Coordinates of C-alpha atoms in Angstrom, one line a residue:
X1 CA 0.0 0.0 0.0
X2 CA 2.8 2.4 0.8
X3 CA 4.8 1.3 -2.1
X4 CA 2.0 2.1 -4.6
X5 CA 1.0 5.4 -3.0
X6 CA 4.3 6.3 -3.4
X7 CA 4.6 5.5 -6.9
X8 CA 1.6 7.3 -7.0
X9 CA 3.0 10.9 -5.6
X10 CA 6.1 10.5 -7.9
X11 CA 4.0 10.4 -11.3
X12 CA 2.2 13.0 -10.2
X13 CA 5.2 15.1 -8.9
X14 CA 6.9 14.5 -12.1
X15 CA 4.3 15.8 -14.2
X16 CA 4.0 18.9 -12.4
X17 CA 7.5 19.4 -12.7
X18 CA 6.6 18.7 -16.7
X19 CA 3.9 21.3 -16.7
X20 CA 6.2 23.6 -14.7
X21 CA 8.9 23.5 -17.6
X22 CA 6.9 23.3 -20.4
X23 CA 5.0 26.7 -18.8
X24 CA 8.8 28.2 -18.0
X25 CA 9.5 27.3 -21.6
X26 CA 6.8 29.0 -23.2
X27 CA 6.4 32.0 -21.7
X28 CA 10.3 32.1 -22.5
X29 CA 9.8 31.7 -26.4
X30 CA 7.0 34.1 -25.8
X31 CA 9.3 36.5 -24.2
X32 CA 12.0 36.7 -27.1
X33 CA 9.4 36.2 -29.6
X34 CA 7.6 39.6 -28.9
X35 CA 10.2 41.8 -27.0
X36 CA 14.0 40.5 -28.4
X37 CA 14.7 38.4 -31.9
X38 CA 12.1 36.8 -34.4
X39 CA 12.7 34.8 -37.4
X40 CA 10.8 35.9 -40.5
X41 CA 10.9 33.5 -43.2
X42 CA 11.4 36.0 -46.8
X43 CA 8.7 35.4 -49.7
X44 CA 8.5 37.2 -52.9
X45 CA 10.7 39.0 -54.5
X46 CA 11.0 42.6 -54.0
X47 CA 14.3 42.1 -51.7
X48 CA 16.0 39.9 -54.1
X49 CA 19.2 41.5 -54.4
X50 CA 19.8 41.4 -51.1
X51 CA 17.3 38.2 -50.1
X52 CA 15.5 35.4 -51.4
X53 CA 12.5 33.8 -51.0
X54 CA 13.0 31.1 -48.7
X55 CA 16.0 32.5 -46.6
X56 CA 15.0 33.1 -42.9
X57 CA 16.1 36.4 -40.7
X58 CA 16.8 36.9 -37.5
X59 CA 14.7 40.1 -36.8
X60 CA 16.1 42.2 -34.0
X61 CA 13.3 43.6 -32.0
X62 CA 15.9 45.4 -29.3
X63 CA 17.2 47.9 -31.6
X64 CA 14.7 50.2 -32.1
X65 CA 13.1 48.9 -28.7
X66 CA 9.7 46.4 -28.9
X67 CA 6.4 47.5 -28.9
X68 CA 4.2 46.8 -26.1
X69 CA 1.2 44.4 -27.5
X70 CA -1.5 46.0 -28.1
X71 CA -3.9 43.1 -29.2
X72 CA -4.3 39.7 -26.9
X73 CA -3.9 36.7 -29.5
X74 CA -3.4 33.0 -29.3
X75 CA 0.0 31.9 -29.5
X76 CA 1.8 30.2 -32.4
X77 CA -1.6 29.8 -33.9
X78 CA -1.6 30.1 -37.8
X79 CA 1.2 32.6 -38.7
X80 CA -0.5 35.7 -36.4
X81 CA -4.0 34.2 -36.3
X82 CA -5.0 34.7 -40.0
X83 CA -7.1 31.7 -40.5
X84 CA -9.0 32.6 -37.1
X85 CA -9.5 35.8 -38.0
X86 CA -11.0 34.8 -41.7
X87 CA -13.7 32.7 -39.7
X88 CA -14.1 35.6 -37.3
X89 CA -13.6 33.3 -34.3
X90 CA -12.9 35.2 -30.9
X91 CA -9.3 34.9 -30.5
X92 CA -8.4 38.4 -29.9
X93 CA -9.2 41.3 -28.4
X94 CA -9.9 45.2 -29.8
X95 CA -7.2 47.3 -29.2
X96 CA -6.4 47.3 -25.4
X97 CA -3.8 50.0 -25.4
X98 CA -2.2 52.8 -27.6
X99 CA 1.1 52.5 -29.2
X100 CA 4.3 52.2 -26.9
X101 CA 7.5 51.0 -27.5
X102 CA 10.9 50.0 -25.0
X103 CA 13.4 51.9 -24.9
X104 CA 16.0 51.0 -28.3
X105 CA 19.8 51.1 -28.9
X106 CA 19.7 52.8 -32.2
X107 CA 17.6 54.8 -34.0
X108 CA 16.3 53.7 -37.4
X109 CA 18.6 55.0 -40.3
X110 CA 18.6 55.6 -44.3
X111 CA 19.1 51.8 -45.6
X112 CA 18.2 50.0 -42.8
X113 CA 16.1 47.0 -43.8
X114 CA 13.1 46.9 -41.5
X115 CA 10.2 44.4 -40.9
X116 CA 6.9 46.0 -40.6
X117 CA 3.1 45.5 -40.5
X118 CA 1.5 46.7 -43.9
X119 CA 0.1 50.2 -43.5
X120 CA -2.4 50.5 -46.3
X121 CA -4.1 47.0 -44.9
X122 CA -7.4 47.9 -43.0
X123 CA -7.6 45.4 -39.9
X124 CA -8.2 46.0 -36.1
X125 CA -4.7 46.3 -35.3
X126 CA -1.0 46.9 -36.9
X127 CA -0.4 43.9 -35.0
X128 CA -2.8 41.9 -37.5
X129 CA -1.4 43.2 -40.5
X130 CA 0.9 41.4 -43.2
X131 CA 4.8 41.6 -42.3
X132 CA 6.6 43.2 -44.9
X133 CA 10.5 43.3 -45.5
X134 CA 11.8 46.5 -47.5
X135 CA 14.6 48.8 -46.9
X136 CA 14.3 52.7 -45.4
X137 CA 15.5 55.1 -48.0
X138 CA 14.4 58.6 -46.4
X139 CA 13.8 59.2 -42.6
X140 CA 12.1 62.0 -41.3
X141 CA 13.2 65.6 -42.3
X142 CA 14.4 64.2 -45.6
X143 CA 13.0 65.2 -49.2
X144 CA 12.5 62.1 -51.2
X145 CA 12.1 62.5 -54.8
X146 CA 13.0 59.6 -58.0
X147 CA 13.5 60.4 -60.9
X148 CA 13.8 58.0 -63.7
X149 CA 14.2 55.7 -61.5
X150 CA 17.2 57.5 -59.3
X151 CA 16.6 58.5 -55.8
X152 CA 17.2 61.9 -54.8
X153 CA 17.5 63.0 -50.8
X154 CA 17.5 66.2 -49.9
X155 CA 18.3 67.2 -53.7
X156 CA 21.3 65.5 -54.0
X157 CA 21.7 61.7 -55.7
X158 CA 21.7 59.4 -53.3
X159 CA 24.3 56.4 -53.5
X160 CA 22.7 53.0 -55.1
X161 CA 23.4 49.8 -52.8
X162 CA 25.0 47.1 -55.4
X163 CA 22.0 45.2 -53.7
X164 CA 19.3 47.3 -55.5
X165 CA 18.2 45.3 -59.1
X166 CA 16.4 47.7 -62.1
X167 CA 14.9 46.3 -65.3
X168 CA 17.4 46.5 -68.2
X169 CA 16.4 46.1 -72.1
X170 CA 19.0 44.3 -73.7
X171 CA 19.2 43.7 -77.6
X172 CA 21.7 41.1 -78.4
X173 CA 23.4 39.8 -82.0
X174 CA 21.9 36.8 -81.9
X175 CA 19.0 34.8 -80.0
X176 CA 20.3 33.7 -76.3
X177 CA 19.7 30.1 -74.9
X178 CA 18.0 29.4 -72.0
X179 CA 21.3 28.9 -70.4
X180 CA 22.7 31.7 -71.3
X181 CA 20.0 33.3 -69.8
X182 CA 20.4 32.2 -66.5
X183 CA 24.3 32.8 -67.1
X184 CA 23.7 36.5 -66.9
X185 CA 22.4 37.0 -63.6
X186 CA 21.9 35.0 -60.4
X187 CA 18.3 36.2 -59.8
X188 CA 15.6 33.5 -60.6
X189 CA 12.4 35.3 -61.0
X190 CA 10.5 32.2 -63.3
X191 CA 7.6 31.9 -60.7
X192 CA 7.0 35.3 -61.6
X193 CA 6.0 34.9 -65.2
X194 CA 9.4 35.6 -66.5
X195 CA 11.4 32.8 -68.7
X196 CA 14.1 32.2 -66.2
X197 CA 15.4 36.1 -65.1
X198 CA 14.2 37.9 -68.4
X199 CA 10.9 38.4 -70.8
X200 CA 11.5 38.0 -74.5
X201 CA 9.3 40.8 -76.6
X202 CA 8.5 40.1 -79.6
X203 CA 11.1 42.6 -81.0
X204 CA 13.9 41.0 -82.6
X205 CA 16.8 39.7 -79.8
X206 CA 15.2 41.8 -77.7
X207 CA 15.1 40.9 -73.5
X208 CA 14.1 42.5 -70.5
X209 CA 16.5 41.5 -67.4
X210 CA 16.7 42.5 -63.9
X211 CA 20.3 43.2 -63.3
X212 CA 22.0 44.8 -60.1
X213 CA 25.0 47.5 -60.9
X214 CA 27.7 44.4 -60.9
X215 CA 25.5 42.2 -63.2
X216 CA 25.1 45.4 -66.1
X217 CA 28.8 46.2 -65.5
X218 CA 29.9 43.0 -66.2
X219 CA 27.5 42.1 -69.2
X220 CA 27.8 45.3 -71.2
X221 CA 31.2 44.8 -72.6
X222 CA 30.3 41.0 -73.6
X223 CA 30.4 41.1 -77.6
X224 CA 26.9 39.2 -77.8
X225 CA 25.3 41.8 -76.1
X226 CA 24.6 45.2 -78.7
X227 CA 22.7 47.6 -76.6
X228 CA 22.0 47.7 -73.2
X229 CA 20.0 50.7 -71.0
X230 CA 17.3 51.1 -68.0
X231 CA 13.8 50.6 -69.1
X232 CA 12.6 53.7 -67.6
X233 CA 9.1 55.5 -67.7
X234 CA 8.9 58.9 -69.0
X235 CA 8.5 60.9 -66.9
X236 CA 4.9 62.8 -67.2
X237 CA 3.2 59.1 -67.2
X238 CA 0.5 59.2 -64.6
X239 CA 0.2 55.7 -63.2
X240 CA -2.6 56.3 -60.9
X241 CA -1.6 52.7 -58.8
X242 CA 1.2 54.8 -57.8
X243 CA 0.2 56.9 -53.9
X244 CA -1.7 59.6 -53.8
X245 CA -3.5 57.3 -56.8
X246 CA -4.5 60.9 -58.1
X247 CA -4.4 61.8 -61.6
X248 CA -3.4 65.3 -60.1
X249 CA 0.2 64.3 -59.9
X250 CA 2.5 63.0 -62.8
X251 CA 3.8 60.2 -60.3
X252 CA 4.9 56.4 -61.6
X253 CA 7.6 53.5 -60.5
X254 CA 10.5 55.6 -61.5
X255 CA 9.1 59.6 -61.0
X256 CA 7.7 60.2 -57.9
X257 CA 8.1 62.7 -55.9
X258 CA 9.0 65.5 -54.0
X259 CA 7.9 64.9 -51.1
X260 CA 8.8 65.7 -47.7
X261 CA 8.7 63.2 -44.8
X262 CA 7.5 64.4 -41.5
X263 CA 8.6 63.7 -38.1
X264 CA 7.3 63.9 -34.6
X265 CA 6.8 67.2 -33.6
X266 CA 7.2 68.4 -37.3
X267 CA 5.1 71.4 -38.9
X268 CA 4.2 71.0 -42.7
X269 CA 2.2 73.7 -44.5
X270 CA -0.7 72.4 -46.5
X271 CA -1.8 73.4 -49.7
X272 CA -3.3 73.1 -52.9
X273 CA 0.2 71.5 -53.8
X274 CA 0.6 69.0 -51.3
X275 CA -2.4 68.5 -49.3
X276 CA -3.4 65.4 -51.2
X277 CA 0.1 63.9 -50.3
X278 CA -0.5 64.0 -45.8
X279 CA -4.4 63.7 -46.7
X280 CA -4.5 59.7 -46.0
X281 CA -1.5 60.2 -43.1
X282 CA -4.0 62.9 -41.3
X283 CA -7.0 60.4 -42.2
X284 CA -5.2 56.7 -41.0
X285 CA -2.5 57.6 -38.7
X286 CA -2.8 61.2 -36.6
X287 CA -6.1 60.3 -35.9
X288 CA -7.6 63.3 -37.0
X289 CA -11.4 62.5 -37.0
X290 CA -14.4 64.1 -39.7
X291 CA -11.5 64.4 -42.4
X292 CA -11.9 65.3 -46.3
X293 CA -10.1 65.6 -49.1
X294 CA -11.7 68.4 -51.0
X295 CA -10.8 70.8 -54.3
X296 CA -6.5 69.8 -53.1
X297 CA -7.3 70.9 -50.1
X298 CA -7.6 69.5 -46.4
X299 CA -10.6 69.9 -44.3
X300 CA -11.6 69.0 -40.3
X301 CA -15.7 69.4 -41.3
X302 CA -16.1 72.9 -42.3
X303 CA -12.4 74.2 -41.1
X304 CA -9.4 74.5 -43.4
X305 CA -6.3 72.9 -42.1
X306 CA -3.4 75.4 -43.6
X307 CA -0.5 73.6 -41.7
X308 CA -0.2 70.0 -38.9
X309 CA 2.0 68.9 -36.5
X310 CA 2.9 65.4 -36.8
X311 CA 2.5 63.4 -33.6
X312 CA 4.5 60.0 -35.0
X313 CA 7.7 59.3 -37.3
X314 CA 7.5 58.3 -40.9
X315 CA 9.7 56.6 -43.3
X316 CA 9.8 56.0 -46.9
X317 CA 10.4 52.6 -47.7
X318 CA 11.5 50.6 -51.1
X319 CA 12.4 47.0 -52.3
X320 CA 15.8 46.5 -53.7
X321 CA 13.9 44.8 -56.4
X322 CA 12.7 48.4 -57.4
X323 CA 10.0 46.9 -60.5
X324 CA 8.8 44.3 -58.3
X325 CA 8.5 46.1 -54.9
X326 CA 5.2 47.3 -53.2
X327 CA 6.3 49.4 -51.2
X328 CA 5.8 53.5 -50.4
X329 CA 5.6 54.4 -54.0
X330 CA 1.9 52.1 -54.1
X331 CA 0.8 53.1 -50.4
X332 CA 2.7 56.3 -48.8
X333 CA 4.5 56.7 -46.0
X334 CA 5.7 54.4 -43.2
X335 CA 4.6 55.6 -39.5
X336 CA 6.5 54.4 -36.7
X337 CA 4.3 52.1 -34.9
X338 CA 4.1 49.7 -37.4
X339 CA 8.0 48.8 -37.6
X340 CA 8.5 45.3 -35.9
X341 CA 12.4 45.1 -36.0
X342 CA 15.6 45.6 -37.5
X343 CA 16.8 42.5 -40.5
X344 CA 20.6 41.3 -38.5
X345 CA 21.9 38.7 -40.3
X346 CA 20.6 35.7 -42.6
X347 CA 19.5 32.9 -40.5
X348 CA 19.8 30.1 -43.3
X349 CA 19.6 30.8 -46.9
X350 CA 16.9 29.3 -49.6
X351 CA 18.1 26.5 -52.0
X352 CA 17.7 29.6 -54.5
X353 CA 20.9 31.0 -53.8
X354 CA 23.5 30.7 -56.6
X355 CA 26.0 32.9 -55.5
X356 CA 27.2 36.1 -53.4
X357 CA 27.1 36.8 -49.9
X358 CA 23.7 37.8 -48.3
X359 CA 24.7 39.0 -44.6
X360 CA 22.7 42.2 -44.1
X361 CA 24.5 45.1 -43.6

C-alpha cells in the first residue's frame, strides 16, 4: 500500500515538474518572440538582391526597442492568427492599449532593412497586418524624390546599394539560350511569369532582365550583347496605382516625388500642392477625426487645415527589387508604430541561392 501510494505521488510530482517546464519554456519563447529576436521566413521578390525567397532572418526587436502588444492573440496559432481571423472566431481582443515602445539602442537610419506590418491593410490592429520586409531610403526631415528611377535625398543623388536590381532592355546579336539566360544573372524570378530572369518581346533579340549594378557592368562589354540601357518610364506618365493614386500628380515606379517626410513634432504647411500627399497620413494615422479631401485641399468638417503637427515618425520605404517592390511608391509613407524590428543577419539561406554573400548590412 505504501509502495504504490508512493509511486503514485512520484507520477504526479513528475508531471507537475513537466507542466512547470513546459509553462517556463513558453512563456520564455513568448518572451524573445515579442520583445527580443524573431525569425521571418522571406517570400516574394521585391528584396531579391539582397534576399531570397525562402531565406529566414533573424529580426532584431531590441534595436529600435519592442512595442508593447497592443492586441491579446493565441500563441503560435496560424502565422498571427489569420485563419481565425478569416472565420471571425474570438481569439483576440480590440485594441487594449495605444502605441508604446521599449526603450532601443539605435535609431532607425537611411538603408536599414526593417520588418513591418502593412500600413495601407485595413484590420483592427498593426499587429494583424501582413509583415513586410523592405529597406528605409528617407527618414524624417528628408526630401525624397525619384526620378527615372534615381533616388534623390535632400536634392542630392543618393548612393545606389549594389543590392538594389532595375529592369534592363538588352538587344543582343543573336538569339540567347536558355542557359545563357540564366548565365547572366543570379536572380531566378520564373515563378514570376518571367522565362528564367528575363521576358523576351517580340522585337527581334530583344530581352528585359533584372540586373543589379555588378550584373550590367559585367555584361555590357560582352560582344553578344549590342545595346544595353534602363527601361525607364517617362517621366509625365500618370500611373494612378502609384500613392496619392490621383491623376493630379505626374507620379509612376521611377518619377515620384518630392515629397517631404514628416517627423514627430514636425510642422508642414498644407496646400493646394501638397495636401493630397499628408491627406491619407491625417486620415489613418494622426487620428484626426471628420477628415476630407476636398478641391486639393484638407478639411476638419467645415475648417481648413493650412498647416499639422505630426505626432508620430514616418519613413519611406523601397524593395531592392525596385519593378517588383510594393512598397511606399503604391501606399505612402511608413509611421512608426508599425516597424517590428531591424533584418541582423541571414539565419539560413533558400536552396535559390546561386551565388554572393547575403549577410545584411
Amino acid at each position: 500500500m505504501f509502495e504504490i501510494e508512493l509511486d503514485k505521488y512520484s507520477t504526479m510530482y513528475n508531471l507537475k515538474m513537466f507542466l512547470k517546464t513546459l509553462l517556463i519554456f513558453v512563456a520564455g519563447t513568448l518572451f524573445i518572440r515579442e520583445f527580443l529576436f524573431e525569425l521571418y521566413n522571406v517570400s516574394g521578390a521585391s528584396m531579391q538582391g539582397e534576399l531570397f525567397a525562402g531565406d529566414r532572418v533573424l529580426i532584431s526587436k531590441v534595436h529600435y526597442g519592442a512595442r508593447i502588444p497592443n492586441v491579446m492573440k493565441v500563441p503560435f496559432i496560424d502565422k498571427d492568427n489569420r485563419i481565425l481571423l478569416s472565420r471571425q472566431f474570438p481569439f483576440y481582443t480590440p485594441p487594449l492599449f495605444k502605441y508604446l515602445r521599449l526603450p532601443g539602442l539605435a535609431s532607425i537610419e537611411r538603408n536599414d532593412i526593417l520588418l513591418f506590418n502593412a500600413p495601407h491593410q485595413k484590420k483592427p490592429s498593426y499587429e494583424l497586418k501582413d509583415k513586410y520586409l523592405k529597406r528605409c531610403i528617407a527618414i524624417p526631415g528628408d526630401e525624397i524624390e525619384l526620378v527615372d528611377g534615381t533616388v534623390l535625398l535632400n536634392g542630392k543623388i543618393s548612393t545606389e546599394l549594389n543590392s538594389c536590381i532595375h529592369l534592363y532592355k538588352v538587344v543582343t546579336n543573336r538569339p540567347l539560350s536558355e542557359s545563357e539566360l540564366r548565365a547572366l544573372t543570379v536572380f531566378d524570378l520564373s515563378y514570376s511569369g518571367f522565362s528564367g530572369n528575363s521576358r523576351k518581346m517580340n522585337e527581334l533579340n530583344t530581352y528585359y532582365l533584372y540586373l543589379n549594378l555588378t550584373t550590367f557592368q559585367r555584361i555590357k562589354s560582352d560582344l553578344v550583347i549590342k545595346d544595353i540601357d534602363r527601361y525607364e518610364y517617362s517621366i509625365g506618365l500618370k500611373d494612378l496605382d502609384i500613392y496619392p493614386h490621383s491623376p493630379k500628380y505626374s507620379f509612376n515606379l521611377n518619377n515620384f516625388g518630392p515629397l517631404l517626410v514628416p517627423g514627430k513634432g514636425k510642422i508642414i504647411h498644407l496646400d493646394s500642392v501638397n495636401s493630397a500627399l499628408y491627406y491619407e497620413i491625417l486620415k489613418n494615422y494622426e487620428d484626426m477625426q471628420y477628415v476630407t479631401l476636398t478641391n486639393s485641399r484638407i478639411y476638419v468638417k467645415d475648417s481648413l487645415i493650412t498647416s499639422f503637427e505630426f505626432s508620430k515618425n514616418y519613413y519611406f520605404i523601397l524593395g531592392d527589387n525596385r519593378d517588383l517592390s510594393i512598397d511606399s511608391r503604391h501606399w505612402g509613407l511608413l509611421p512608426e508604430d508599425h516597424i517590428i524590428g531591424k533584418a541582423t543577419f541571414v539565419w539560413s539561406n533558400s536552396a535559390e541561392v546561386k551565388s554572393g554573400d547575403l549577410e545584411l548590412e
